[in-house]
């Protein structure tokens, strides 16, 4: 197969040859009359995005998402590799738990990694026996699934991960610094009528910075590679960098703030919570300046029915895997971010940090995980148009640039209208 006349993020206009699922040449590629030709029409060709933080909910919560619906949503948003988190039922904290998830993951249309989690009753021996992507997300405070652990168990987990040579992804919030008084009294009605700003006051910014600092220090002492999940504050990002850890930011912490909670209500409840507009801007600046390693979505779908409850009863989390690249490209079109930066934070850097040499780049020898974008055709984001099972988005009405098509290892998984019959593979096997 030959992709003709594609513009890369660095501005080069090239042809790309794809053979047996791999990129074999980039540049002026000799024409071959026998092969399939895809005309890129001068549009932007990006390496498939790698989202190292999704919750595809299977096994256990198939009413929220499945590997099939989650991976379709990802593909339609230009994501070709995802990493799933352990707060499913059973939890991915034992070899058996891993196997149960691996069986479901065979329904994925895109490539994937499976993280192993830590709970007091985990079984590190059998868990580390499996092809883990990373240890994580390790919850230092309770979130969906109530998998928060104590300090000594975290230290033990970091030591074991160091021994096994795998990174540790940490959900860093310190529950001792949560402000319980913020969630007392009248928190409004259900759904969009709830006072979700209380959630942001409750799970304080300080609780993140302190936990990040500790995670980096404990990881350093254990000799473990620490990656901080969903940093939501500039203080958290700076603490990660100072402590020698890498970090990710979610699209919702880049594009939404406490100012949006009036409208979002419980649909804007997530952990860590939305922050002030000033902190959101500071996060965006750090991303643009190369101080945040990657964007990862923390795609955490819950149904409308579940969100239509009081602030304390509605579960935490928002979907996002399909809108990550579209929103970032929308920002690039506005001049807020360079295209190379978008490429780096969604593909190149996650591949580097997590050791995926065949992924995240457009060059000979890499997997042909690719997406094509027409930057002249941004469109309005609407929950109804997206493919997650949950059926809603916190970015309703925002503008995004969606892919014309997406391929995984040379196979068309999304052609802009329908999904191909592609079998995703575990990137660690
Ligand atoms: N982020 C969230 O608010 N929720 C996530 C769990 C998590 O990542 O903390 C979920 O699984 O629903
Ligand atoms: Zn988390
Ligand atoms: Zn998460």
Coordinates of C-alpha atoms and ligand atoms in Angstrom, one line a residue:
X1 CA 0.0 0.0 0.0
X2 CA 1.1 3.5 -0.7
X3 CA -0.2 6.7 0.9
X4 CA 0.5 9.6 -1.4
X5 CA 0.9 13.3 -0.7
X6 CA 0.6 13.4 3.1
X7 CA 1.7 16.3 5.1
X8 CA 3.6 15.4 8.3
X9 CA 3.4 17.4 11.6
X10 CA 6.9 18.9 10.8
X11 CA 5.6 20.2 7.4
X12 CA 7.3 17.7 5.1
X13 CA 5.1 16.4 2.3
X14 CA 5.7 12.7 1.7
X15 CA 4.5 9.4 0.4
X16 CA 4.4 6.5 2.8
X17 CA 4.8 2.8 1.8
X18 CA 3.1 0.2 4.1
X19 CA 3.9 -3.5 3.8
X20 CA 2.7 -6.3 6.1
X21 CA 1.4 -3.8 8.6
X22 CA 4.7 -1.9 8.8
X23 CA 5.9 1.4 7.4
X24 CA 8.7 0.5 5.0
X25 CA 9.5 3.9 3.4
X26 CA 8.8 7.5 3.9
X27 CA 9.6 10.3 1.4
X28 CA 9.7 10.0 -2.3
X29 CA 8.3 6.5 -2.7
X30 CA 8.6 4.7 -6.1
X31 CA 5.2 4.0 -7.6
X32 CA 4.2 0.4 -7.9
X33 CA 1.2 -0.2 -10.2
X34 CA 0.1 -3.3 -8.3
X35 CA -0.4 -1.7 -5.0
X36 CA -3.4 0.0 -3.3
X37 CA -2.9 3.8 -3.3
X38 CA -4.5 6.1 -0.8
X39 CA -4.5 9.8 -1.8
X40 CA -3.9 11.9 1.4
X41 CA -4.7 15.0 -0.7
X42 CA -2.1 17.1 1.3
X43 CA -3.8 16.4 4.6
X44 CA -2.1 15.9 7.9
X45 CA -0.9 12.4 8.6
X46 CA -0.2 11.7 12.3
X47 CA 1.1 8.5 14.0
X48 CA -1.8 6.7 15.7
X49 CA -2.3 8.2 19.2
X50 CA -1.4 6.2 22.3
X51 CA -3.7 6.8 25.2
X52 CA -2.0 5.3 28.2
X53 CA -5.0 5.9 30.5
X54 CA -8.5 4.5 29.7
X55 CA -11.1 2.6 31.6
X56 CA -12.9 0.3 29.2
X57 CA -14.9 -1.3 32.1
X58 CA -14.7 -4.9 31.1
X59 CA -15.1 -7.2 32.9
X60 CA -17.8 -6.1 35.3
X61 CA -19.3 -2.9 34.1
X62 CA -20.3 -3.7 30.5
X63 CA -23.3 -1.3 30.8
X64 CA -20.9 1.6 30.8
X65 CA -18.4 0.5 28.1
X66 CA -17.0 -2.7 26.5
X67 CA -13.7 -3.3 24.7
X68 CA -15.6 -3.2 21.5
X69 CA -17.4 0.1 22.1
X70 CA -14.4 1.7 23.8
X71 CA -12.0 0.7 21.0
X72 CA -14.4 1.9 18.3
X73 CA -14.6 5.2 20.1
X74 CA -10.8 5.4 20.2
X75 CA -10.4 4.5 16.6
X76 CA -12.9 7.2 15.5
X77 CA -10.8 9.7 17.4
X78 CA -7.4 8.7 15.9
X79 CA -6.3 6.5 18.9
X80 CA -4.6 3.2 17.9
X81 CA -3.3 2.0 21.2
X82 CA -4.9 2.2 24.7
X83 CA -3.8 1.1 28.1
X84 CA -6.6 -0.1 30.4
X85 CA -6.7 0.4 34.1
X86 CA -7.4 -2.2 36.9
X87 CA -10.6 -1.0 38.6
X88 CA -12.8 -3.5 37.0
X89 CA -14.5 -6.6 38.5
X90 CA -12.6 -8.7 39.1
X91 CA -9.9 -6.1 39.7
X92 CA -6.7 -6.6 37.6
X93 CA -4.6 -7.4 40.8
X94 CA -4.0 -11.1 40.4
X95 CA -2.9 -13.4 37.5
X96 CA -6.5 -14.6 37.2
X97 CA -7.9 -11.1 37.2
X98 CA -5.4 -10.3 34.4
X99 CA -6.5 -13.3 32.4
X100 CA -10.1 -12.4 32.7
X101 CA -9.4 -9.0 31.3
X102 CA -7.1 -10.3 28.6
X103 CA -9.9 -12.5 27.3
X104 CA -12.2 -9.6 27.0
X105 CA -9.6 -7.4 25.4
X106 CA -9.5 -9.8 22.5
X107 CA -12.6 -7.9 21.3
X108 CA -10.6 -4.7 20.9
X109 CA -10.3 -3.3 17.4
X110 CA -7.1 -1.5 18.3
X111 CA -3.8 -2.4 20.0
X112 CA -3.7 -2.3 23.8
X113 CA -1.8 -2.7 27.0
X114 CA -3.3 -4.0 30.3
X115 CA -2.1 -2.5 33.6
X116 CA -2.0 -4.4 36.9
X117 CA -3.2 -2.8 40.0
X118 CA -2.4 -2.9 43.7
X119 CA -4.8 -3.7 46.6
X120 CA -4.2 -5.2 50.1
X121 CA -5.2 -8.6 48.7
X122 CA -3.3 -8.5 45.4
X123 CA -1.2 -11.4 44.3
X124 CA 2.1 -9.9 43.0
X125 CA 3.6 -13.3 42.1
X126 CA 0.9 -14.3 39.7
X127 CA 0.3 -10.8 38.5
X128 CA 3.9 -10.1 37.6
X129 CA 3.9 -13.4 35.8
X130 CA 1.6 -11.9 33.1
X131 CA 2.6 -9.4 30.3
X132 CA 1.7 -6.2 32.3
X133 CA 2.0 -2.9 30.5
X134 CA 2.8 -1.2 33.8
X135 CA 1.8 -1.3 37.4
X136 CA -1.1 1.1 37.7
X137 CA -3.0 3.1 38.1
X138 CA -2.0 2.7 41.7
X139 CA -4.5 4.6 43.7
X140 CA -3.1 6.7 46.6
X141 CA -6.6 7.8 47.4
X142 CA -10.0 6.2 46.7
X143 CA -11.6 6.9 43.3
X144 CA -14.1 4.8 41.3
X145 CA -13.6 1.3 42.6
X146 CA -12.3 2.3 46.0
X147 CA -8.8 0.9 45.4
X148 CA -6.9 3.5 47.5
X149 CA -3.9 2.0 49.4
X150 CA -1.7 2.9 52.4
X151 CA 1.8 4.3 52.2
X152 CA 3.6 1.1 53.1
X153 CA 1.9 -1.0 50.5
X154 CA 2.8 1.6 47.9
X155 CA 6.4 1.4 48.9
X156 CA 6.3 -2.4 48.6
X157 CA 4.6 -2.2 45.2
X158 CA 7.2 0.3 43.9
X159 CA 10.0 -2.0 45.0
X160 CA 8.4 -5.0 43.2
X161 CA 7.8 -3.0 40.0
X162 CA 11.5 -1.8 40.1
X163 CA 12.6 -5.4 40.4
X164 CA 10.3 -6.4 37.5
X165 CA 11.6 -3.4 35.5
X166 CA 8.1 -2.0 34.7
X167 CA 6.9 1.6 35.3
X168 CA 4.4 2.6 38.0
X169 CA 1.5 4.8 37.1
X170 CA 0.2 6.7 40.1
X171 CA -3.2 8.3 40.9
X172 CA -1.7 10.9 43.3
X173 CA -4.0 12.5 45.7
X174 CA -3.6 12.5 49.5
X175 CA -7.0 12.0 51.2
X176 CA -5.7 13.4 54.5
X177 CA -5.7 16.8 52.7
X178 CA -9.2 16.6 51.4
X179 CA -11.6 19.3 52.9
X180 CA -14.6 17.3 54.1
X181 CA -16.4 20.5 55.1
X182 CA -16.8 21.4 51.4
X183 CA -19.2 18.5 50.9
X184 CA -21.4 19.1 53.9
X185 CA -24.9 20.8 53.7
X186 CA -27.0 21.4 50.6
X187 CA -25.2 20.4 47.5
X188 CA -28.1 21.1 45.2
X189 CA -30.2 18.8 43.1
X190 CA -29.3 15.9 40.8
X191 CA -27.2 15.9 37.6
X192 CA -26.7 19.3 36.1
X193 CA -28.4 21.0 39.0
X194 CA -25.9 19.8 41.5
X195 CA -23.2 22.1 43.0
X196 CA -20.2 20.2 41.6
X197 CA -17.8 23.0 42.5
X198 CA -17.9 21.6 46.0
X199 CA -16.1 18.5 44.6
X200 CA -13.2 20.7 43.5
X201 CA -13.1 22.4 46.9
X202 CA -13.1 19.0 48.6
X203 CA -10.3 17.3 46.7
X204 CA -7.9 20.2 47.1
X205 CA -5.1 21.2 44.8
X206 CA -2.7 20.8 47.7
X207 CA -3.8 17.1 48.1
X208 CA -2.4 16.5 44.6
X209 CA 0.9 18.3 45.0
X210 CA 1.7 16.6 48.3
X211 CA 0.9 13.1 46.9
X212 CA 2.9 13.6 43.7
X213 CA 5.9 14.7 45.7
X214 CA 5.6 11.6 48.0
X215 CA 5.1 9.2 45.0
X216 CA 8.2 10.5 43.3
X217 CA 10.3 10.3 46.4
X218 CA 9.1 6.8 47.3
X219 CA 9.6 5.7 43.7
X220 CA 13.1 7.2 43.7
X221 CA 14.0 5.3 46.9
X222 CA 12.8 2.1 45.4
X223 CA 14.5 2.7 42.0
X224 CA 11.2 2.6 40.2
X225 CA 10.2 4.6 37.1
X226 CA 7.2 6.7 38.3
X227 CA 4.6 8.2 36.0
X228 CA 2.0 10.5 37.5
X229 CA -1.5 10.0 36.0
X230 CA -3.9 12.8 35.3
X231 CA -2.0 15.7 36.9
X232 CA -4.5 18.5 37.2
X233 CA -2.5 21.4 38.7
X234 CA 0.7 23.2 37.8
X235 CA 2.0 22.5 41.3
X236 CA 1.5 18.7 40.6
X237 CA 3.3 18.9 37.3
X238 CA 6.2 20.8 38.8
X239 CA 6.4 18.3 41.7
X240 CA 6.5 15.5 39.3
X241 CA 9.3 17.1 37.2
X242 CA 11.3 18.0 40.3
X243 CA 11.0 14.5 41.6
X244 CA 12.2 12.9 38.4
X245 CA 8.8 11.5 37.4
X246 CA 7.0 11.8 34.1
X247 CA 3.4 12.9 33.9
X248 CA 0.2 13.1 31.9
X249 CA -2.6 15.6 31.7
X250 CA -6.2 14.9 30.6
X251 CA -8.1 16.9 27.9
X252 CA -10.7 17.9 30.6
X253 CA -8.0 19.5 32.7
X254 CA -6.8 21.4 29.6
X255 CA -10.1 22.5 28.2
X256 CA -12.5 22.7 31.2
X257 CA -12.3 24.5 34.6
X258 CA -14.4 25.1 37.7
X259 CA -16.1 27.8 35.6
X260 CA -17.8 25.1 33.6
X261 CA -19.3 23.3 36.6
X262 CA -22.4 25.4 36.8
X263 CA -23.4 23.9 33.5
X264 CA -21.9 20.4 33.9
X265 CA -23.0 19.6 37.5
X266 CA -22.3 15.9 38.3
X267 CA -21.2 15.4 34.6
X268 CA -18.1 17.4 35.6
X269 CA -17.4 15.3 38.7
X270 CA -14.1 13.4 38.4
X271 CA -10.9 12.7 40.3
X272 CA -8.8 14.7 40.4
X273 CA -11.5 17.4 40.0
X274 CA -11.6 20.4 37.7
X275 CA -9.5 23.3 38.9
X276 CA -9.6 27.1 38.6
X277 CA -9.4 28.8 35.2
X278 CA -6.0 30.2 36.2
X279 CA -4.7 26.7 36.9
X280 CA -6.2 25.4 33.7
X281 CA -4.3 28.0 31.8
X282 CA -1.1 27.2 33.6
X283 CA -1.6 23.6 32.6
X284 CA -2.1 24.5 29.0
X285 CA 1.1 26.7 29.0
X286 CA 3.1 23.8 30.5
X287 CA 1.8 21.5 27.8
X288 CA 2.7 23.9 25.0
X289 CA 6.1 24.5 26.6
X290 CA 7.0 20.8 26.7
X291 CA 6.8 20.5 30.4
X292 CA 4.1 17.8 30.4
X293 CA 5.1 14.6 28.8
X294 CA 1.8 13.5 27.3
X295 CA -1.9 13.8 27.1
X296 CA -3.9 10.8 28.3
X297 CA -7.7 10.8 28.6
X298 CA -8.6 8.9 31.8
X299 CA -11.6 7.9 29.6
X300 CA -14.0 7.0 32.5
X301 CA -17.5 6.4 31.0
X302 CA -20.5 6.3 33.3
X303 CA -24.1 6.2 32.1
X304 CA -26.4 9.3 32.0
X305 CA -28.6 7.4 34.6
X306 CA -25.6 7.1 36.9
X307 CA -24.7 10.8 36.5
X308 CA -28.3 11.9 37.1
X309 CA -27.9 11.6 40.8
X310 CA -26.8 13.9 43.7
X311 CA -23.2 15.1 43.8
X312 CA -22.4 12.5 46.5
X313 CA -24.1 9.6 44.7
X314 CA -23.0 10.3 41.1
X315 CA -19.8 8.4 40.2
X316 CA -16.6 10.2 39.3
X317 CA -15.3 10.2 35.7
X318 CA -15.8 11.5 32.2
X319 CA -15.4 9.9 28.8
X320 CA -12.7 11.4 26.4
X321 CA -10.9 8.9 24.3
X322 CA -12.6 10.0 21.0
X323 CA -12.2 13.7 21.5
X324 CA -8.6 14.0 22.7
X325 CA -6.8 14.4 19.3
X326 CA -9.7 16.4 17.8
X327 CA -9.6 18.9 20.7
X328 CA -5.8 19.2 20.5
X329 CA -5.9 19.7 16.7
X330 CA -8.7 22.3 17.2
X331 CA -6.3 24.1 19.6
X332 CA -3.5 23.8 17.0
X333 CA -5.7 25.3 14.3
X334 CA -6.3 28.2 16.7
X335 CA -2.6 28.6 17.0
X336 CA -2.4 27.6 20.7
X337 CA -0.2 24.6 20.1
X338 CA 2.1 23.5 17.3
X339 CA 1.3 20.3 15.3
X340 CA 4.6 18.8 16.3
X341 CA 3.7 19.3 20.0
X342 CA 0.4 17.6 19.4
X343 CA 2.2 14.7 17.7
X344 CA 4.7 14.4 20.5
X345 CA 2.2 14.4 23.4
X346 CA -0.2 11.9 21.9
X347 CA 2.2 9.5 20.2
X348 CA 6.0 10.0 20.3
X349 CA 6.3 10.7 24.0
X350 CA 4.0 8.0 25.4
X351 CA 5.8 5.4 23.2
X352 CA 9.2 6.6 24.5
X353 CA 8.2 6.8 28.2
X354 CA 6.6 3.4 28.2
X355 CA 9.0 1.6 25.8
X356 CA 7.0 0.9 22.7
X357 CA 9.8 1.2 20.0
X358 CA 7.4 0.2 17.1
X359 CA 4.8 2.7 17.9
X360 CA 4.3 6.5 17.9
X361 CA 6.3 7.5 14.8
X362 CA 6.1 7.7 11.1
X363 CA 9.3 6.2 9.9
X364 CA 10.6 3.0 8.2
X365 CA 10.3 0.0 10.6
X366 CA 7.5 1.4 12.7
X367 CA 4.0 -0.1 12.8
X368 CA 1.6 1.5 10.3
X369 CA -0.6 3.0 13.0
X370 CA -1.8 6.1 11.2
X371 CA -4.6 8.7 11.1
X372 CA -5.3 11.4 8.5
X373 CA -6.8 14.8 9.4
X374 CA -8.2 17.6 7.3
X375 CA -7.4 20.7 9.3
X376 CA -9.8 22.8 7.2
X377 CA -12.8 20.7 8.4
X378 CA -13.2 21.2 12.1
X379 CA -16.6 20.2 13.4
X380 CA -18.8 20.6 16.4
X381 CA -18.4 17.9 19.1
X382 CA -21.8 16.2 19.9
X383 CA -22.3 13.3 22.2
X384 CA -24.8 11.8 19.8
X385 CA -22.1 11.5 17.1
X386 CA -19.6 9.7 19.4
X387 CA -19.2 5.9 19.8
X388 CA -18.7 5.4 23.5
X389 CA -21.5 3.4 25.1
X390 CA -22.1 6.1 27.6
X391 CA -23.6 8.4 25.0
X392 CA -22.5 11.8 26.3
X393 CA -19.4 14.1 26.4
X394 CA -18.3 16.9 28.7
X395 CA -17.1 18.7 25.5
X396 CA -20.6 19.1 23.9
X397 CA -20.4 22.1 21.5
X398 CA -16.6 22.4 21.5
X399 CA -14.8 22.3 18.1
X400 CA -12.6 19.4 17.0
X401 CA -10.8 18.0 14.0
X402 CA -11.7 14.3 13.6
X403 CA -9.8 11.8 11.5
X404 CA -10.8 11.1 7.9
X405 CA -9.6 7.6 8.6
X406 CA -7.5 5.5 11.1
X407 CA -5.4 2.4 10.5
X408 CA -3.9 -0.1 12.9
X409 CA -0.9 -1.9 11.5
X410 CA -1.9 -1.1 8.0
X411 CA -5.5 -2.2 8.4
X412 CA -8.3 0.4 8.0
X413 CA -10.1 0.4 11.4
X414 CA -12.2 3.5 10.8
X415 CA -12.9 5.0 7.3
X416 CA -14.8 8.0 8.6
X417 CA -18.1 6.2 8.4
X418 CA -17.7 2.6 9.5
X419 CA -15.4 0.3 11.4
X420 CA -13.2 -2.4 9.8
X421 CA -12.9 -5.9 11.2
X422 CA -9.5 -5.4 12.9
X423 CA -8.1 -7.6 15.7
X424 CA -6.2 -5.5 18.2
X425 CA -3.1 -7.0 19.8
X426 CA -1.5 -6.8 23.2
X427 CA 1.6 -4.5 22.8
X428 CA 3.5 -6.4 25.5
X429 CA 3.1 -9.9 24.2
Ligands
LIG1 N1 -11.0 9.7 37.2 C1 -12.2 9.3 37.7 O1 -12.9 10.2 38.3 N2 -12.7 8.1 37.7 C2 -12.0 6.9 37.2 C3 -11.0 6.4 38.1 C4 -9.7 7.2 38.2 O2 -9.0 7.4 37.3 O3 -9.5 7.8 39.3 C5 -13.0 5.8 36.9 O4 -12.7 4.7 36.7 O5 -14.2 6.1 36.8
LIG2 ZN1 -7.2 8.0 38.7
LIG3 ZN1 -8.1 6.6 35.7

